[in-house]
PDB file of C-alpha atoms in Angstrom:
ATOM      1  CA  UNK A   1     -23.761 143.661 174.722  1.00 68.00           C
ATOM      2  CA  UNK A   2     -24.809 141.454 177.533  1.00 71.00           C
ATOM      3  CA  UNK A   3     -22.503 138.259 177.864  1.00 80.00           C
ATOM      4  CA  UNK A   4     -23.744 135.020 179.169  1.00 82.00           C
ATOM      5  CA  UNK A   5     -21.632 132.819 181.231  1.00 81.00           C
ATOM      6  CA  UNK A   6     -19.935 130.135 179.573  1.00 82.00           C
ATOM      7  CA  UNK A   7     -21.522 126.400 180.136  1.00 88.00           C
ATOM      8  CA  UNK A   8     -19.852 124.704 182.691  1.00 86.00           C
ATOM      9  CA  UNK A   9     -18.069 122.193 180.238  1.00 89.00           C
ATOM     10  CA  UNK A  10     -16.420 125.124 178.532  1.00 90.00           C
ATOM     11  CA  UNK A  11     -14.910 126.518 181.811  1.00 91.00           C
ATOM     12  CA  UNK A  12     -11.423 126.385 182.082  1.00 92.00           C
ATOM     13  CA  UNK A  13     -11.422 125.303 185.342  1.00 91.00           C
ATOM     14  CA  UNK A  14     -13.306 122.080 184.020  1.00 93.00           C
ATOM     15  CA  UNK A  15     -11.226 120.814 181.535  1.00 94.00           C
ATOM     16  CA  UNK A  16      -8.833 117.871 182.384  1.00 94.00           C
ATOM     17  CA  UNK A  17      -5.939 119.554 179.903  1.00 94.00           C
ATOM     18  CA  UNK A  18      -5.816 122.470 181.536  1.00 96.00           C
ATOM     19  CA  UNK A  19      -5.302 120.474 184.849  1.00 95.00           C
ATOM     20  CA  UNK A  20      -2.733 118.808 183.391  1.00 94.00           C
ATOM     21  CA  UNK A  21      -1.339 121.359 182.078  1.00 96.00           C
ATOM     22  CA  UNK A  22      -0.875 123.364 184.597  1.00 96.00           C
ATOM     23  CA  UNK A  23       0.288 121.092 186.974  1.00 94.00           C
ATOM     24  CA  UNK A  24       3.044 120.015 184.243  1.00 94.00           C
ATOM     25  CA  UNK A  25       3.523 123.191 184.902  1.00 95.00           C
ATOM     26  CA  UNK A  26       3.705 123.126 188.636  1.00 95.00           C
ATOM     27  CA  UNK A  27       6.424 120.217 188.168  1.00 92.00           C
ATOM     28  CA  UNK A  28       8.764 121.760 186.180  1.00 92.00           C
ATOM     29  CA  UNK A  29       8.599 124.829 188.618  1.00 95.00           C
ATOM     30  CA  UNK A  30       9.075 122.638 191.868  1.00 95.00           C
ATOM     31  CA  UNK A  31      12.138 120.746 190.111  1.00 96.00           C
ATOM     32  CA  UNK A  32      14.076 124.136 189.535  1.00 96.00           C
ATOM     33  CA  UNK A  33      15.847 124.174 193.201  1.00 96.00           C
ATOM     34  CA  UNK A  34      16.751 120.319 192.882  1.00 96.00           C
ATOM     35  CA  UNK A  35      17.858 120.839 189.256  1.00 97.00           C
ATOM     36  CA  UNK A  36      19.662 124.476 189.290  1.00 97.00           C
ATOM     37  CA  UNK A  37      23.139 123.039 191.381  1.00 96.00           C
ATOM     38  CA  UNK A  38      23.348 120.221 189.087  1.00 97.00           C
ATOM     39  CA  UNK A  39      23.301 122.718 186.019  1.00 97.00           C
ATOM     40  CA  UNK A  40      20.042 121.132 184.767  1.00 98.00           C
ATOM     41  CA  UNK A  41      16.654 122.137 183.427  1.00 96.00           C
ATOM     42  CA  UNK A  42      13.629 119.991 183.518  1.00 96.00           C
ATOM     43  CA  UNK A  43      14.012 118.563 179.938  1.00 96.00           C
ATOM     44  CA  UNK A  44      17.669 117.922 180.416  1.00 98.00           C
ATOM     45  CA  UNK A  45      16.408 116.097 183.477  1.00 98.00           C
ATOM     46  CA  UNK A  46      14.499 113.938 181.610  1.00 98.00           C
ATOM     47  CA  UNK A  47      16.965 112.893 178.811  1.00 98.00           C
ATOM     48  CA  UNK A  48      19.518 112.207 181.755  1.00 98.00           C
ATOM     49  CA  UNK A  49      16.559 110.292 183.480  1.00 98.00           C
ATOM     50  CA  UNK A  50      16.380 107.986 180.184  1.00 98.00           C
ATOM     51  CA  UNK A  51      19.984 107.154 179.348  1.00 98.00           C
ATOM     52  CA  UNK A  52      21.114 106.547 183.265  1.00 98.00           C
ATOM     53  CA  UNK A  53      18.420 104.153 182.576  1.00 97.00           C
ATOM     54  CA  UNK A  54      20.540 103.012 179.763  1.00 97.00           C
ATOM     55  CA  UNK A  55      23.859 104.900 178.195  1.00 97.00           C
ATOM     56  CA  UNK A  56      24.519 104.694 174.420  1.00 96.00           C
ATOM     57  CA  UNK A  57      20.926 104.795 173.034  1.00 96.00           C
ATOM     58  CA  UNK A  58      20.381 106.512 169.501  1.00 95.00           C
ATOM     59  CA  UNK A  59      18.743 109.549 169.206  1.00 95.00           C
ATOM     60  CA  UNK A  60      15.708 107.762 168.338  1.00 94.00           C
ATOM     61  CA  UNK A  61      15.438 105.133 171.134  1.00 96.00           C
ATOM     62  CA  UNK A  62      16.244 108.289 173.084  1.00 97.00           C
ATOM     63  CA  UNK A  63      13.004 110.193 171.225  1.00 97.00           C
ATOM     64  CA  UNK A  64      10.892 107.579 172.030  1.00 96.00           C
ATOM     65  CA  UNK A  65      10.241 106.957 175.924  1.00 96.00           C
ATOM     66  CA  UNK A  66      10.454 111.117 176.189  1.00 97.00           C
ATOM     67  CA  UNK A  67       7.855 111.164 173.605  1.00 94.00           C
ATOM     68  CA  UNK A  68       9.431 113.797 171.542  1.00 95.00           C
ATOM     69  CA  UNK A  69      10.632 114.074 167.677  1.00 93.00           C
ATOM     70  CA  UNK A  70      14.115 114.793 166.895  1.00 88.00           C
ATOM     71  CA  UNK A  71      13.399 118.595 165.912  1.00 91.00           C
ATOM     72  CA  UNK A  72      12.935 119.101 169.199  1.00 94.00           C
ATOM     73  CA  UNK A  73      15.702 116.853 171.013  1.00 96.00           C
ATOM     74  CA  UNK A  74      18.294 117.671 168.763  1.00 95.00           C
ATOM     75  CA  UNK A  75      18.862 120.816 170.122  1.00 96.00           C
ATOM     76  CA  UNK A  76      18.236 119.783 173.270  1.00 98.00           C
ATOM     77  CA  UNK A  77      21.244 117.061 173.131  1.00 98.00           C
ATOM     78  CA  UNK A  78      23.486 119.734 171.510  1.00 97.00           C
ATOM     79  CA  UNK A  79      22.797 122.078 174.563  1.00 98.00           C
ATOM     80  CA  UNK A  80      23.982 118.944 177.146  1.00 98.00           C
ATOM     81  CA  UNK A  81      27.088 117.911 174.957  1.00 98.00           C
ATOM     82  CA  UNK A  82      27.993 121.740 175.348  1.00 98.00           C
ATOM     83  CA  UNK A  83      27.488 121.777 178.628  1.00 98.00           C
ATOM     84  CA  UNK A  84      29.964 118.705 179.024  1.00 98.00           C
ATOM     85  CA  UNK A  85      26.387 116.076 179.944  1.00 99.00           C
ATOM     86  CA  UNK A  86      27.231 113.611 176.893  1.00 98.00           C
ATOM     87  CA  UNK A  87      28.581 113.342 174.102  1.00 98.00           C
ATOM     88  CA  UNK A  88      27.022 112.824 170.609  1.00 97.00           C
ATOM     89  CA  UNK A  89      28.887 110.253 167.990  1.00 95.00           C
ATOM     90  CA  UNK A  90      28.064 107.890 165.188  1.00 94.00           C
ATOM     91  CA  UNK A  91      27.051 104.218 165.664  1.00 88.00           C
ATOM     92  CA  UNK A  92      30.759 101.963 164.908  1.00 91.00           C
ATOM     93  CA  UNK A  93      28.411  99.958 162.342  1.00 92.00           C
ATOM     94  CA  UNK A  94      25.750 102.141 161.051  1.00 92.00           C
ATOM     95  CA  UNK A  95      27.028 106.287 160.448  1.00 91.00           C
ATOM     96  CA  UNK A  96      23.923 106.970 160.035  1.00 93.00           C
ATOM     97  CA  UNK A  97      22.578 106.425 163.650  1.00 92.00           C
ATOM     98  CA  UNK A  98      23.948 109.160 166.349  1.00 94.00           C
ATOM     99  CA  UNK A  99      24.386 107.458 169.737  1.00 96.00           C
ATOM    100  CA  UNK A 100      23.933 109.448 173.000  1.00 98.00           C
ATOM    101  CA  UNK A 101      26.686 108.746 175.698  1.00 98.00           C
ATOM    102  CA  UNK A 102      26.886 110.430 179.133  1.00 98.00           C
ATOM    103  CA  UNK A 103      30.483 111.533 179.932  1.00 98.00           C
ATOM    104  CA  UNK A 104      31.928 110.989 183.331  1.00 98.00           C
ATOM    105  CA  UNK A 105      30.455 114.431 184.597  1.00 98.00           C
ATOM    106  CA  UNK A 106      27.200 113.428 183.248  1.00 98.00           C
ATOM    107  CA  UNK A 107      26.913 109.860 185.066  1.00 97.00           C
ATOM    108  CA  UNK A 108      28.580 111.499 188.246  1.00 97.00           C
ATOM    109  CA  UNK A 109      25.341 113.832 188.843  1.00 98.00           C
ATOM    110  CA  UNK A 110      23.363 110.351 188.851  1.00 97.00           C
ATOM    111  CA  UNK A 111      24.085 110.247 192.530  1.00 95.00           C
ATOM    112  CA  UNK A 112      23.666 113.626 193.319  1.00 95.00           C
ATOM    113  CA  UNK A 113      19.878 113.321 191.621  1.00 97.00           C
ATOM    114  CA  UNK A 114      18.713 111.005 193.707  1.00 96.00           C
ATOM    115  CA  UNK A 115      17.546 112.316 196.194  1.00 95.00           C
ATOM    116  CA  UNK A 116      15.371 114.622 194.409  1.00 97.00           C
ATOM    117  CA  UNK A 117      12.594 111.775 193.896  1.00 95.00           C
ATOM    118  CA  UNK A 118      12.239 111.874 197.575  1.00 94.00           C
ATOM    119  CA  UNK A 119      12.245 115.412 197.670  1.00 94.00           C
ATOM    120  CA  UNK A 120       9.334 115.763 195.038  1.00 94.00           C
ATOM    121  CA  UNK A 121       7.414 113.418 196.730  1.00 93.00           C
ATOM    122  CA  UNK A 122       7.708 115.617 200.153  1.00 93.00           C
ATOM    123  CA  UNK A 123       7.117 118.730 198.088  1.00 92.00           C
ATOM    124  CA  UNK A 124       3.917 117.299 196.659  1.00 92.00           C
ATOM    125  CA  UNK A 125       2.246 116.936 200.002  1.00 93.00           C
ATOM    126  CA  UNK A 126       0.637 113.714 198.587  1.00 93.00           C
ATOM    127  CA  UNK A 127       2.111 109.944 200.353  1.00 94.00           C
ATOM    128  CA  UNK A 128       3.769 107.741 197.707  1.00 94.00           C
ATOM    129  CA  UNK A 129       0.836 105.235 197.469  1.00 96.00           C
ATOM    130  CA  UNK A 130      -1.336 107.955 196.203  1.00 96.00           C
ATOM    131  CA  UNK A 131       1.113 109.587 194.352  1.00 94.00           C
ATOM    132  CA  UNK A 132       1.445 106.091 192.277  1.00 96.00           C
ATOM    133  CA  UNK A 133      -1.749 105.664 191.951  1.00 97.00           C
ATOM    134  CA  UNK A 134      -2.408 108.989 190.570  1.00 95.00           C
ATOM    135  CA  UNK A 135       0.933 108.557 187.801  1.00 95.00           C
ATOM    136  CA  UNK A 136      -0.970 105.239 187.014  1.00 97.00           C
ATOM    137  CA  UNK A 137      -4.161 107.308 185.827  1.00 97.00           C
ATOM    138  CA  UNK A 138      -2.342 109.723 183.994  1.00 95.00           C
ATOM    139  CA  UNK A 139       0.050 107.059 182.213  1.00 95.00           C
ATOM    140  CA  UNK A 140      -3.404 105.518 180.991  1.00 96.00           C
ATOM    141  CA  UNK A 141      -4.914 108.391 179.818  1.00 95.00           C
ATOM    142  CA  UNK A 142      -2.094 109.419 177.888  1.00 94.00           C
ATOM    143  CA  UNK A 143      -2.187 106.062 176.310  1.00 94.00           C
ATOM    144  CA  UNK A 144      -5.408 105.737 175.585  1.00 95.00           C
ATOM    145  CA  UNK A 145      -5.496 109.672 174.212  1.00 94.00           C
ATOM    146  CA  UNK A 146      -2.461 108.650 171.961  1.00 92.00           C
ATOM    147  CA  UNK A 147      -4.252 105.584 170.305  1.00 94.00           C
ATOM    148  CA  UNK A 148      -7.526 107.671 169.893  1.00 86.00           C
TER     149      UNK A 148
END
């Protein structure tokens, strides 16, 4: 059986998700040195990312900016309290909200984690004005894929 090549639309190396994809990928592999002394993985990265931004959100306000349901950062969250990160406790007026709070040992690695935007951005080989320019086009194509 003779096989003929694939149109060039439905090549792999064509297709913006893969790209994506697989530099998603590439990120979450360049992050590991920066992240591994601060006992952190990429996704615990990112929740510590959101509530440095602010402390004390619920798990939803925490879902939302990370874009993820609370199947999948529930477990997440109950890794981090483990791990001493935050804590996990009912809203004072509402039991029916969890609120997310960093402890002391999670706000103390805020300082050590800055320098690892710096780092990235070195790693990435890019300068920063391209680098924001190129987040900018991704942000907006996530958007508009999301209200598609």
């Amino acid at each position: 059986m003779t096989r003929t090549p694939s149109p060039p639309e439905l090549r792999l190396d064509s297709q913006i998700c893969f790209a994506v994809y697989s530099a998603a990928h590439a990120f979450a592999q360049a992050y590991r040195p920066w992240l591994e002394p601060l006992g952190l993985t990429y996704p615990q990265y990112l929740v510590m990312l959101v509530l440095w931004e602010r402390d004390g959100r619920s798990v939803t306000e925490l879902a939302q900016p990370l874009q993820l349901d609370s199947g999948t950062l529930t477990p997440l969250l109950k890794r981090m309290e483990k791990a001493g990160f935050l804590t996990r406790g009912r809203d004072d007026k509402d039991e029916r909200i969890t609120r997310i709070h960093l402890t002391d040992f999670g706000q103390s690695l805020r300082d050590q984690a800055r320098r690892i935007p710096a780092a990235m951005l070195c790693h990435s080989g890019m300068d920063l004005n391209r680098l924001t320019e190129l987040r900018e086009h991704v942000q907006e194509l996530g958007r508009t894929l999301r209200q598609a």
